[in-house]
XYZ file of C-alpha atoms in Angstrom:
639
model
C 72.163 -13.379 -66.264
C 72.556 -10.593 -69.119
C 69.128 -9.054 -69.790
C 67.115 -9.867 -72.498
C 68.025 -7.936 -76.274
C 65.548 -5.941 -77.932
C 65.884 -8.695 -80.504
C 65.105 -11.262 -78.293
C 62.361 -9.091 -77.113
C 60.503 -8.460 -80.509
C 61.391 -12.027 -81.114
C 59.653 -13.921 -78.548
C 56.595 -10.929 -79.377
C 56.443 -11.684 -82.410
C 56.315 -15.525 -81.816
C 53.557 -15.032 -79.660
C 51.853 -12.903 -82.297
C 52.239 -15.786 -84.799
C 50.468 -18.336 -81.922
C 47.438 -15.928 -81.378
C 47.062 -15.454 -85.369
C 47.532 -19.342 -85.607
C 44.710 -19.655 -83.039
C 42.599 -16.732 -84.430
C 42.685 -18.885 -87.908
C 41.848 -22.338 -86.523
C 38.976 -21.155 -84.114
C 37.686 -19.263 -87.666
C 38.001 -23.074 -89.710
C 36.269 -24.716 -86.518
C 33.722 -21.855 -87.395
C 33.344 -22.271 -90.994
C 35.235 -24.981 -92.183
C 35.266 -22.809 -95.736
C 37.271 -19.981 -94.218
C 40.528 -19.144 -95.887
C 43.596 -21.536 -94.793
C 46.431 -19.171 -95.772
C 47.964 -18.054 -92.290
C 48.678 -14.504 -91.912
C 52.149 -13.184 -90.543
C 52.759 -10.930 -87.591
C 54.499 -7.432 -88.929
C 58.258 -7.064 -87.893
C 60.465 -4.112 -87.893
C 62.658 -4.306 -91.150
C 65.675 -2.378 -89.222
C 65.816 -5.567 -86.645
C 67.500 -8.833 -87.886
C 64.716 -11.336 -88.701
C 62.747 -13.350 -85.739
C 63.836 -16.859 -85.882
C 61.067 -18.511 -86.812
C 61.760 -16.637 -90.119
C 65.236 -17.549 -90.088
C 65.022 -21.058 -89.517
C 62.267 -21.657 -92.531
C 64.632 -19.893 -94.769
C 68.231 -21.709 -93.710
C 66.096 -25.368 -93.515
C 64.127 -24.805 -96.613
C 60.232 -24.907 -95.040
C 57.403 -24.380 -97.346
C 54.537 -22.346 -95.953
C 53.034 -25.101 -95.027
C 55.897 -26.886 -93.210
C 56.444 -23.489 -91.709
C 52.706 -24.119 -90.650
C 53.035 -27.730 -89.023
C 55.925 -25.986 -87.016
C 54.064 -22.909 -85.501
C 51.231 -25.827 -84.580
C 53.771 -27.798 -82.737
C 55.383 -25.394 -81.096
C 51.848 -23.207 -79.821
C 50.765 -26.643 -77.942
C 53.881 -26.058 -76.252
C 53.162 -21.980 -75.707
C 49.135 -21.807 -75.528
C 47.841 -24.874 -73.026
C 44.657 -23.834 -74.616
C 44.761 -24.384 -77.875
C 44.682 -28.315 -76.981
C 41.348 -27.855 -76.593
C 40.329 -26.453 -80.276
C 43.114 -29.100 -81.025
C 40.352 -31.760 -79.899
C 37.525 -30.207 -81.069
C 38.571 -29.496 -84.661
C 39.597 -32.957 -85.175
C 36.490 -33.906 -83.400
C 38.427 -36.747 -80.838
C 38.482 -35.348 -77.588
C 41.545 -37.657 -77.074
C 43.331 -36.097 -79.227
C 44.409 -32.275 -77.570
C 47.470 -32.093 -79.724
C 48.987 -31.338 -83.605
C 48.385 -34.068 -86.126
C 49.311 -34.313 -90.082
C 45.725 -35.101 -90.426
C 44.749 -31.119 -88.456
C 47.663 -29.763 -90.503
C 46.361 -31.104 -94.143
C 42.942 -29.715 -93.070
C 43.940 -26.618 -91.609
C 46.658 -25.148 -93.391
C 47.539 -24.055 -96.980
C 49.415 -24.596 -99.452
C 48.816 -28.618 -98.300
C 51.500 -31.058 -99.842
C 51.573 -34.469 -98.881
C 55.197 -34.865 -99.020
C 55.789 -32.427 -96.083
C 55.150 -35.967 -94.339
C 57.771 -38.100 -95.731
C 60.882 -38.948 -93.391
C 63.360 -37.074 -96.515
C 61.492 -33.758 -96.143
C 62.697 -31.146 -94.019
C 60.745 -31.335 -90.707
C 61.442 -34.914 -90.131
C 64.552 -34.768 -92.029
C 66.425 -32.184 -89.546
C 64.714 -33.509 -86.763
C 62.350 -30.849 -85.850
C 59.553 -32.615 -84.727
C 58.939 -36.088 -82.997
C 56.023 -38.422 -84.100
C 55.341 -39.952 -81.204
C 52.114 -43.006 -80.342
C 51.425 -46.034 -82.333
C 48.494 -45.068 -84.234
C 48.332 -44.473 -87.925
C 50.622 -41.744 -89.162
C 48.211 -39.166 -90.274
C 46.715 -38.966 -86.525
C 50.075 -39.693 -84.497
C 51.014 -36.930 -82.356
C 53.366 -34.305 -83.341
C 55.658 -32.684 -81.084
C 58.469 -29.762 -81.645
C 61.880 -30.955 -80.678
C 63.009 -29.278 -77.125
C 65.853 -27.461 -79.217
C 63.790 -25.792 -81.987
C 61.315 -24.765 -79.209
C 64.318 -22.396 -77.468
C 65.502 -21.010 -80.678
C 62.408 -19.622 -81.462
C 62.094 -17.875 -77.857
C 65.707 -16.797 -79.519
C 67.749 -19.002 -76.324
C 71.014 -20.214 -78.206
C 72.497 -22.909 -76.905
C 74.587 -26.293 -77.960
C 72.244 -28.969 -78.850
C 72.493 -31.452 -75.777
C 72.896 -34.727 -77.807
C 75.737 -33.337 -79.219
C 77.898 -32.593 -76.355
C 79.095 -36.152 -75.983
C 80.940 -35.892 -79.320
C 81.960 -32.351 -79.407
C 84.078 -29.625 -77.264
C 84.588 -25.878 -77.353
C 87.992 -24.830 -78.392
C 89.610 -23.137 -76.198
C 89.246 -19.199 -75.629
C 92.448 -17.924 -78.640
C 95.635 -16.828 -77.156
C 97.653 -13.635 -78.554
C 99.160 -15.100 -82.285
C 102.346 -13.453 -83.775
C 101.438 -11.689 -87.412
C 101.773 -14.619 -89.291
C 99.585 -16.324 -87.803
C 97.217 -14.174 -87.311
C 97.406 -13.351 -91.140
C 95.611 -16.625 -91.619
C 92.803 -16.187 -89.353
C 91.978 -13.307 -91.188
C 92.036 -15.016 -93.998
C 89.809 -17.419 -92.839
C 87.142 -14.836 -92.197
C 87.410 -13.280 -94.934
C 86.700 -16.919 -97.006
C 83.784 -17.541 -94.730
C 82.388 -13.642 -95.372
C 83.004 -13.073 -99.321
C 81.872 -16.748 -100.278
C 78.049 -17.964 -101.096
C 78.674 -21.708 -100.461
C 80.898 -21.938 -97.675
C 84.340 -23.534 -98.560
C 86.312 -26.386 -96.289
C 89.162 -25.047 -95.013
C 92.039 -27.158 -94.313
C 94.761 -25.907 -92.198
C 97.931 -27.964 -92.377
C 101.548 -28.027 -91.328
C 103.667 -26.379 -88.186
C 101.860 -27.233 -84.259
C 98.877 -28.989 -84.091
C 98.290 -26.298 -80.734
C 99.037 -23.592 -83.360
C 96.050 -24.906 -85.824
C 93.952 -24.724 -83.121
C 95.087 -21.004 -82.088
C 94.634 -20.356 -85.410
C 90.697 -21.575 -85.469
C 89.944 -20.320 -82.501
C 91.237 -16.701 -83.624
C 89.077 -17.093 -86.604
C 86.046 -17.518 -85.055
C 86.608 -15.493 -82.050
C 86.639 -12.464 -84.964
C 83.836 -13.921 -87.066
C 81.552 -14.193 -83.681
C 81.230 -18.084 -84.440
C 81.432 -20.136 -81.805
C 83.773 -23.121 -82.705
C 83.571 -26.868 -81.599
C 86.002 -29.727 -81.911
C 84.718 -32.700 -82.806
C 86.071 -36.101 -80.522
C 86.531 -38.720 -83.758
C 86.668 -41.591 -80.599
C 83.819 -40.753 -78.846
C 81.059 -40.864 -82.233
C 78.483 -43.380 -82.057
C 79.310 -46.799 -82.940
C 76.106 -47.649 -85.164
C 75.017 -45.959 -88.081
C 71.729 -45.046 -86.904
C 73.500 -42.976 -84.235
C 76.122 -41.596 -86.421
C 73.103 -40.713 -88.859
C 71.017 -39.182 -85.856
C 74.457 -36.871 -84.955
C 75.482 -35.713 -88.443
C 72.069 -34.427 -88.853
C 72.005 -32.652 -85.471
C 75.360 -30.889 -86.234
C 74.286 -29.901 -89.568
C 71.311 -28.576 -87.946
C 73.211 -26.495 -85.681
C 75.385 -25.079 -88.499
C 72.582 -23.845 -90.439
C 70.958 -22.191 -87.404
C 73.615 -20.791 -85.164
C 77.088 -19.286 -85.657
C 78.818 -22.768 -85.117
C 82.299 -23.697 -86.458
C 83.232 -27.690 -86.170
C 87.221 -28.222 -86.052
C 88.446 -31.975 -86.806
C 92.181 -32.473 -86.085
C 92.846 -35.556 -88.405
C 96.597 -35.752 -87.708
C 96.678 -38.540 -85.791
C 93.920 -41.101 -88.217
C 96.137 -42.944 -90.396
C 94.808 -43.862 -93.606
C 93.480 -47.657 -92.169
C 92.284 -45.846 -88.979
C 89.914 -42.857 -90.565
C 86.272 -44.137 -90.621
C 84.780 -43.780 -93.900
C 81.828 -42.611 -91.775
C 84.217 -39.603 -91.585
C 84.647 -38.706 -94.854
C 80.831 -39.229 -95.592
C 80.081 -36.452 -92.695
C 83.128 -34.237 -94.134
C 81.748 -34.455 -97.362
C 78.072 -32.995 -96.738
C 78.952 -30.539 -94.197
C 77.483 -27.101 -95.408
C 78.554 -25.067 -92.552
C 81.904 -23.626 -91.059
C 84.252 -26.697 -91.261
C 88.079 -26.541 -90.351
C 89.866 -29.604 -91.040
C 93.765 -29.853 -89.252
C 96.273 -31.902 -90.689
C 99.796 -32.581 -90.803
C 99.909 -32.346 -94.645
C 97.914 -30.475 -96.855
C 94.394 -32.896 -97.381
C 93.184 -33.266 -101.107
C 89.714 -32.958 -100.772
C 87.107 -30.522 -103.363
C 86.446 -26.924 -102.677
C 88.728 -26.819 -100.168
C 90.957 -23.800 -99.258
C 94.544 -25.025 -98.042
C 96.568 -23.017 -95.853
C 99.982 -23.778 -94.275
C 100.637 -22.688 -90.817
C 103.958 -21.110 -90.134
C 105.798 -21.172 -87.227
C 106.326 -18.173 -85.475
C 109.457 -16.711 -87.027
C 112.274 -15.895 -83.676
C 111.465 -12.364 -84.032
C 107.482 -12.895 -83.512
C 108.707 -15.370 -80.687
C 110.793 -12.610 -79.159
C 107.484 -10.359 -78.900
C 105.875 -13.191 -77.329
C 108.161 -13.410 -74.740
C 108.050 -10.176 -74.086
C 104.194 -9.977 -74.082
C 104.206 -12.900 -71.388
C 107.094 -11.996 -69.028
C 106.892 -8.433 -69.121
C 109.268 -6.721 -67.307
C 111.353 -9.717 -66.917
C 112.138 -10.181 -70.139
C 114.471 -7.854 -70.004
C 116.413 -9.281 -67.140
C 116.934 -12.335 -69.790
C 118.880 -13.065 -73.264
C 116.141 -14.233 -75.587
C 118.050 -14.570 -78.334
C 119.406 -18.239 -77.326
C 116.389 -19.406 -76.410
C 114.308 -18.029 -79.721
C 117.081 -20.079 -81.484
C 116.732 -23.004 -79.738
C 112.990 -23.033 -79.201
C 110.031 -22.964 -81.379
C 107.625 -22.423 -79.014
C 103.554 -21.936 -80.198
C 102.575 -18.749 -78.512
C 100.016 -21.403 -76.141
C 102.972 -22.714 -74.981
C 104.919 -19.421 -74.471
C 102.613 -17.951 -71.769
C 101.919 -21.483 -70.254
C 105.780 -21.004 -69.669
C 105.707 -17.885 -68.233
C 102.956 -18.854 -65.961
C 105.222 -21.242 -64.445
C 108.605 -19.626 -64.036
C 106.389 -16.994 -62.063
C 105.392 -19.980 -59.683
C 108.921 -21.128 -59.682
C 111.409 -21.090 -55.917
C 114.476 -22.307 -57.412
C 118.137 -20.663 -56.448
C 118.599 -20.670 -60.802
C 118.842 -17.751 -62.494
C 116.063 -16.623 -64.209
C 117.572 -16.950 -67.637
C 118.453 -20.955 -66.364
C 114.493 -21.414 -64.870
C 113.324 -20.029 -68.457
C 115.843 -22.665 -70.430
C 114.773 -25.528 -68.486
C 111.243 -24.781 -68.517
C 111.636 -24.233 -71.964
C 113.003 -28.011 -71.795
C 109.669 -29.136 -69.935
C 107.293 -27.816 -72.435
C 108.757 -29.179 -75.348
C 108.805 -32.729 -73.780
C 104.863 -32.941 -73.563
C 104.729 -34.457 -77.137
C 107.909 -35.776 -77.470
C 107.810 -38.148 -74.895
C 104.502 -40.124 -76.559
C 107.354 -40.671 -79.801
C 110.306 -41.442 -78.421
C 112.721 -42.697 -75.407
C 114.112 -39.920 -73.226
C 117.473 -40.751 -72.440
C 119.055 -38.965 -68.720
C 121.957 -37.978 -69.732
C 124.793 -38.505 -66.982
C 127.999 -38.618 -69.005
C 130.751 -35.235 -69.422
C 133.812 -34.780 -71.670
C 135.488 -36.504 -68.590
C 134.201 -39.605 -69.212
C 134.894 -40.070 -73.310
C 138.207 -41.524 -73.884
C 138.673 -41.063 -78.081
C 141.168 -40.096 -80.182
C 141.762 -36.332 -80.784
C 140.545 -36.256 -84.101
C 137.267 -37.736 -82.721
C 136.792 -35.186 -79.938
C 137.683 -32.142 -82.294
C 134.744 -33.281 -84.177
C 132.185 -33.700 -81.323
C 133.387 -30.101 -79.796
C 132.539 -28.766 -83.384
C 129.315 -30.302 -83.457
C 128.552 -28.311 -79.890
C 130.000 -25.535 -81.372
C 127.101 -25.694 -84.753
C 124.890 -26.205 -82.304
C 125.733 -22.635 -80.038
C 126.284 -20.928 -83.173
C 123.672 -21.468 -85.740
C 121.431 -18.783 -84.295
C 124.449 -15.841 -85.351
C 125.457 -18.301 -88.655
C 121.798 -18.177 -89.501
C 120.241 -15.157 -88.603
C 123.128 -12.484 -87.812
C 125.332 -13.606 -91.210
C 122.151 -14.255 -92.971
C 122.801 -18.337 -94.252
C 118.792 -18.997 -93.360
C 117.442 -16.503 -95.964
C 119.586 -18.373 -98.845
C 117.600 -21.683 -97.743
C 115.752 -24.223 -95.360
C 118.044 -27.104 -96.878
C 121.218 -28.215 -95.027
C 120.099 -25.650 -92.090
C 120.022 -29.109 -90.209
C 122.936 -30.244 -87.900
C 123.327 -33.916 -88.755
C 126.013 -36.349 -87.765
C 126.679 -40.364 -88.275
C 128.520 -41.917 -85.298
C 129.703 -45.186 -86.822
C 131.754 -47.758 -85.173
C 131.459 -51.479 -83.460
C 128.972 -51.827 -80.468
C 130.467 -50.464 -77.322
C 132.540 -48.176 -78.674
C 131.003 -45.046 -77.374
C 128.798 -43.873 -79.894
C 125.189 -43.563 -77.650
C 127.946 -42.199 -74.817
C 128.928 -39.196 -77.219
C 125.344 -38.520 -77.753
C 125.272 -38.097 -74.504
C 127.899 -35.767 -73.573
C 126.789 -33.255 -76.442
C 123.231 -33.473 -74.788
C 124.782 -32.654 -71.382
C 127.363 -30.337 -72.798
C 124.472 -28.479 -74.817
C 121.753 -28.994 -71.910
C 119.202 -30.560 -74.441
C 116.960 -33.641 -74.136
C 118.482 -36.624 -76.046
C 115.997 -39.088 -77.437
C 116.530 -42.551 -78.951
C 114.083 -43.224 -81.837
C 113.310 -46.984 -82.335
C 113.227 -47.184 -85.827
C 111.860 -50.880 -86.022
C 108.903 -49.052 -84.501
C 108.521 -46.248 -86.820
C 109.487 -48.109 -90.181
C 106.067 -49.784 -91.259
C 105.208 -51.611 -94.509
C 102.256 -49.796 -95.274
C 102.785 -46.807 -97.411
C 103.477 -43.709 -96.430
C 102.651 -44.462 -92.663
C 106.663 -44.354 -92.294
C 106.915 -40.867 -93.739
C 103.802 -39.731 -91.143
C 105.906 -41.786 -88.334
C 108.960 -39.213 -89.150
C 107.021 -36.537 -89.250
C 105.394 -36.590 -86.002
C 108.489 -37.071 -84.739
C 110.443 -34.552 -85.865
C 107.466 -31.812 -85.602
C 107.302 -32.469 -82.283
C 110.998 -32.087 -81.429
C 111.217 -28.774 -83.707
C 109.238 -27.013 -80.310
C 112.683 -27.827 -77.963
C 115.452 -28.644 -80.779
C 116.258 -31.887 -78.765
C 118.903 -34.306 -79.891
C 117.476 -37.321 -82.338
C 119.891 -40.433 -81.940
C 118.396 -42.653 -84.241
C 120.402 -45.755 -83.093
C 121.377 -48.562 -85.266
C 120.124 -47.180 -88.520
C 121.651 -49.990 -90.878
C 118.252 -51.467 -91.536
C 117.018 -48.464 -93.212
C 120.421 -46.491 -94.393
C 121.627 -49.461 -96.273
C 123.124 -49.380 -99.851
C 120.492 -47.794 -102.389
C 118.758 -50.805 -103.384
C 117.823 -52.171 -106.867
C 114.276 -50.764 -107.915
C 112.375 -53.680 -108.754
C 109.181 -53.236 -107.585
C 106.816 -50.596 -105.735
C 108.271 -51.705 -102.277
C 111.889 -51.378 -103.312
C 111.000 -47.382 -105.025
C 109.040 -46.614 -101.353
C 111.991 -48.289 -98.702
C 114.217 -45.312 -101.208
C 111.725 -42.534 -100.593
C 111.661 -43.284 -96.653
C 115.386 -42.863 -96.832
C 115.401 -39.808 -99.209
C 112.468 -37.907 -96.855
C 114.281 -38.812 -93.926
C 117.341 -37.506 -94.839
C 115.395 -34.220 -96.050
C 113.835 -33.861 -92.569
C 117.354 -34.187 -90.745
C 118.408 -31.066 -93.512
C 115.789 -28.675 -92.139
C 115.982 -29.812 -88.647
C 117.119 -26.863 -86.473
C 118.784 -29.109 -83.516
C 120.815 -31.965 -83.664
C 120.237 -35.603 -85.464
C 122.303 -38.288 -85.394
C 122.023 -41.915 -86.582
C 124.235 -44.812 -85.505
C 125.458 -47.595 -87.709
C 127.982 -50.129 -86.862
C 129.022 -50.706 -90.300
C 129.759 -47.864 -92.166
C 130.709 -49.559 -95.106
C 127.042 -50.221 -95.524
C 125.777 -46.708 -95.576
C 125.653 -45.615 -99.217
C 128.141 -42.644 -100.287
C 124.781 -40.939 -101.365
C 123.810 -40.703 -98.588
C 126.961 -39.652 -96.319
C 127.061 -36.573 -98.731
C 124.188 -35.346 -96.926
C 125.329 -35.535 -93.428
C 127.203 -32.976 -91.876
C 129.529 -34.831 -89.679
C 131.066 -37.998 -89.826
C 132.115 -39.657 -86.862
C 134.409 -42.684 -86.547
C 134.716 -44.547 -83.434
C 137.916 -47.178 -84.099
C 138.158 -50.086 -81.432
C 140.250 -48.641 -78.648
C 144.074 -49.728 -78.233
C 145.926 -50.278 -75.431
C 146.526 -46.841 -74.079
C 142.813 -45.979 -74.296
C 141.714 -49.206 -72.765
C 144.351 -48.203 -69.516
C 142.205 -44.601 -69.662
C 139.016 -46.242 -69.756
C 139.932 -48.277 -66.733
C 141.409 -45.696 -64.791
C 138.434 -43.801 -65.644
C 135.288 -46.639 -65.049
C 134.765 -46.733 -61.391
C 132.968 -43.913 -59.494
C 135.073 -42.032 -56.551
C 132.930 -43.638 -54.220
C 133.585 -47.195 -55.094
C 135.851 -48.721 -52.858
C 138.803 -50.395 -54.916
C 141.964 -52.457 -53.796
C 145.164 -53.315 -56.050
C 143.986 -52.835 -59.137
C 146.007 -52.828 -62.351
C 144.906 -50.570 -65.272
C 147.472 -51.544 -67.238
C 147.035 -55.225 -66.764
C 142.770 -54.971 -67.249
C 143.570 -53.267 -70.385
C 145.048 -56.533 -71.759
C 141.301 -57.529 -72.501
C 140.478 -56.245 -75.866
C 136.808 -54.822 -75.542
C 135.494 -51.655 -76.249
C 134.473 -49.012 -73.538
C 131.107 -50.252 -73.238
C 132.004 -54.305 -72.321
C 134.428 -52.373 -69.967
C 131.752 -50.109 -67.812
C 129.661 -53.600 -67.912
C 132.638 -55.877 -66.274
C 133.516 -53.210 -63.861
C 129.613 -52.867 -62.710
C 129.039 -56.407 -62.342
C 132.825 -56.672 -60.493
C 131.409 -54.276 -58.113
C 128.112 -55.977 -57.483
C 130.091 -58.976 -56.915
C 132.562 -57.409 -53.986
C 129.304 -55.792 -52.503
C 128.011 -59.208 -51.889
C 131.119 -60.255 -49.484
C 131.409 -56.385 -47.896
C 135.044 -56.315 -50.106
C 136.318 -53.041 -51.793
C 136.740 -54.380 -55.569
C 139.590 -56.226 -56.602
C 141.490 -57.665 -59.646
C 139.777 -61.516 -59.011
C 136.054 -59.483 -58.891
C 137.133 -57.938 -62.331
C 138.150 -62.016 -63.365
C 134.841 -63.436 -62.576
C 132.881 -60.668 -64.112
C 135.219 -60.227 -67.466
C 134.736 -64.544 -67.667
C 130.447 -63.935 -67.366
C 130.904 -60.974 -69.700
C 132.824 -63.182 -72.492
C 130.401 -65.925 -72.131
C 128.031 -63.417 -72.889
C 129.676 -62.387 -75.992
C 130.309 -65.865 -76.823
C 133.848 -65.408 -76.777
C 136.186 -67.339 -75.203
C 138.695 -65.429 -72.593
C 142.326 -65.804 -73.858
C 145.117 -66.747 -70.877
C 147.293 -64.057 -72.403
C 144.523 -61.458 -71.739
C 144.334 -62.202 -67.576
C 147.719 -63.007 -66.960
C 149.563 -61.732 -63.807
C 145.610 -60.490 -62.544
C 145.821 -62.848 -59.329
């Protein structure tokens, strides 16, 4: 334990002081019950910051005489003795304690309304009435808190903890960043009525960096508040605003509320209410910018490749320069938090990798953490082996790796990201009839370009309130912006249909989910893709805005003889079997991979390598599946 301050020294002297001149005046009233009720003050040194039985009168607004009723209540606690002149003054030996009834005789300037539940001492919660006799002789006792901070002991207020967390200690931020928490501080030091601030946009980790940088320089000590673990009444929730706001006035507290993930239906009013009459340091984190009064809005950045360079550096140190950082500054926006929680681990890493190959794929690994709550991480098996397309078709894919490799020279080196954020994004639209290979290609880029691939549901994301599908999005693609992973938004008809009709409210908003959608997949820095089997039904508008068009035509003959040569693993066992001859059925790549998996179940069953009457019973269950009725012409000469 530190030793005590000379602060904290003169402090808890000149509390004591205040006690003995308390009891000096009320053993002088017990005297002469004429004797002057003004009570003197104990002298303090002006070059010391005040004691904080000053401070607390001035931030809480006590009268003299409130300031009175508190030194009462808190010498029972700090002169056993006094209980006794307690008694004898209000001439009931049963009653050794501080009443409002000893307080309106004894003390100066007396005001009745120091007793009312809306003035300050009951108000902030400073002292307890506790018995069930009449108020004016009901005893009065100092709340546990108040008592320690006037000995000058800072601490959280116990009742609070349930609700509220320190943020964690702040990390190292990149200039940008840390331009903001200075500006922060200097809001909270050149301002009379403290303003909200409201930090919105980039990481949610970065907001909270951000904050914690802030206060770390101010000397505030910051707390985030847990929205699902406030009371559930409103007596509680009452009880807990008031103790927080009491803690802001008296102590160097800071309360950070990430409201990110509250949708509009979810956000308790009781929220807005306690947002509302907060006085002290409030930091509000958002996704978008929040309109609320007095509020100062600031947009968080994300670190810039050349600030994430530095950070590498900072966290590997010397082995950063056994690495190329450029690729990986290019393809990942890491928050600096997530930068050295990297480097922590490649340091605890025993694979045979390189290092630059144990930094990509932990790079991989970090940015999944949030993902993964939005979306469907596909495993990507598939290689360029295992596409059978036209040329035109893979020329197209092999240039979409290619933007992919290169955007980090085409941007940065030859300078196409300073002219703008728009159409920065890598988009393509894979259109074609189901089976044709369209989630396959996904997959090969994703292997080919060792990214994540994720599927986004968009039946799940779409909703009809609002603006909930725009936050839906957003999440979404904020999240993959840390790892650059590959979006497949599959079957996007529903929402990439022909520009509808504006008719009414609904018709304007499904338009604006399209339009910010389509924005989002222009700034993306990795890879999006959405799926349609119809293409027809994607309107030109909209194709305009996508970088690469992909069509995926049914496959003829000579593709459907690759495909089958292609389908079966070298480990499956296979007798007399007739490419040419399966590729008389007319299906698409994927009905083919299905027949020939469900062919090779069906030979595992009798201990048989796979043969051309396995493919015939699992080609008849796969047409009954498609409701389609197996043409003589497309089996003949099989058996």
């Amino acid at each position: 334990m530190s030793p005590p301050t000379a602060w904290t020294v003169q402090n808890q002297r000149y509390l004591y002081q205040s006690v003995a001149l308390l009891r000096q005046h009320l053993v002088a009233i017990q005297k002469d019950s004429a004797a002057s009720k003004s009570l003197a003050e104990p002298d303090w040194l002006p070059e010391q910051p005040p004691p904080a039985l000053t401070t607390l009168c001035k931030a809480l607004s006590l009268s003299p005489f409130e300031r009175g009723i508190l030194l009462l209540c808190a010498a029972a606690a700090l002169d056993p003795g006094l209980v006794q002149t307690y008694a004898a003054l209000q001439g009931n030996p049963p009653c050794p304690y501080p009443t409002w009834n000893l307080a309106l005789r004894c003390l100066a300037p007396a005001r009745w309304n120091a007793l009312t539940p809306a003035a300050p001492l009951r108000h902030w919660q400073l002292i307890d009435l506790t018995g069930d006799e009449a108020l004016t002789i009901q005893a009065l006792r100092i709340d546990e808190r108040i008592l320690h901070y006037l000995m000058g002991v800072t601490y959280l207020d116990s009742q609070l903890e349930t609700c509220v967390t320190p943020l964690a200690a702040p990390v190292a931020l990149p200039p940008s960043q840390q331009a903001l928490a200075e500006r922060i501080c200097l809001e909270w030091s050149h301002r009379e009525a403290l303003p909200l601030i409201n930090l919105y946009g980039g990481q949610a980790s970065n907001r909270v960096a951000i904050a914690a940088a802030a206060c770390a320089h101010h000397n505030v000590h910051p707390y985030a508040l847990e929205i699902s673990s406030l009371p559930s009444t409103t007596e509680q929730r009452t009880h807990f605003q008031r103790r927080w706001e009491r803690e802001a006035a008296l102590g160097n507290y800071a309360l950070f509320i990430e409201t990110s993930a509250l949708n509009s239906l979810e956000k308790p009013a009781f929220l807005d209410s306690f947002i509302q009459r907060q006085k002290g340091r409030l930091i509000l984190s958002s996704d978008e910018p929040l309109l609320l009064p007095k509020t100062v809005r600031l947009e968080v950045p994300r670190p810039s490749p050349a600030e994430q360079t530095t950070l590498w550096h900072q966290a590997l140190g010397e082995a950063g320069a056994e690495v190329e950082l450029g690729s990986v500054t290019s393809q990942f926006s890491l928050d600096p938090e997530s930068i050295f929680q990297v480097s922590a681990a490649l340091s605890q890493s025993t694979t045979d990798l390189s290092l630059q190959s144990r930094l990509w794929q932990a790079c991989r690994q970090q940015a999944r953490i949030t993902l993964d709550n939005l979306a469907q991480r596909l495993t990507p098996m598939a290689t360029w082996e295992d596409l059978v397309l036209p040329a035109g078709q893979m020329r197209t894919l092999k240039a979409i790796v290619a933007a992919v490799q290169q955007r980090s020279q085409v941007y940065e080196t030859w300078g196409f990201g300073r002219k703008s954020d728009r159409g920065l994004g890598i988009s393509a639209l894979f259109a074609g009839s189901s089976g044709t290979g369209k989630t396959l290609s996904a997959e090969v880029l994703a292997q080919a370009l060792q990214l994540d691939l994720y599927r986004i549901d968009l039946s799940a994301v779409v909703s009809k309130y609002i603006g909930e599908t725009e936050k839906n999005l957003r999440r979404i693609f904020d999240a993959a912006e840390q790892g650059g992973a590959i979006l497949l938004f599959d079957e996007a008809d529903a929402l990439f249909g022909k520009r509808s009709e504006v008719k009414d409210s609904h018709d304007r908003h499904a338009n604006i989910e399209v339009s910010y959608l389509l924005q989002r997949m222009e700034t993306y820095r990795g890879l999006a893709i959405l799926t349609t089997n119809f293409k027809s039904a994607i309107d030109p508008a909209f194709l305009r805005r996508i970088r690469f068009v992909v069509s995926f035509p049914f496959p003829d003959v000579a593709q459907r003889i690759e495909m089958w040569q292609r389908v079966f693993p070298e480990q499956t066992p296979t007798y007399g079997l007739a490419p040419d001859k399966l590729a008389q059925l007319t299906v698409p790549g994927g009905n083919i991979y299905s027949i020939a998996m469900n062919a090779a179940f069906l030979a595992s069953a009798e201990s048989s390598p796979v043969q051309m009457g396995h493919l015939l019973q699992a080609a008849q269950s796969e047409y009954t599946k498609l409701d389609k009725k197996l043409a003589e012409a497309e089996v003949r000469g099989w058996i």
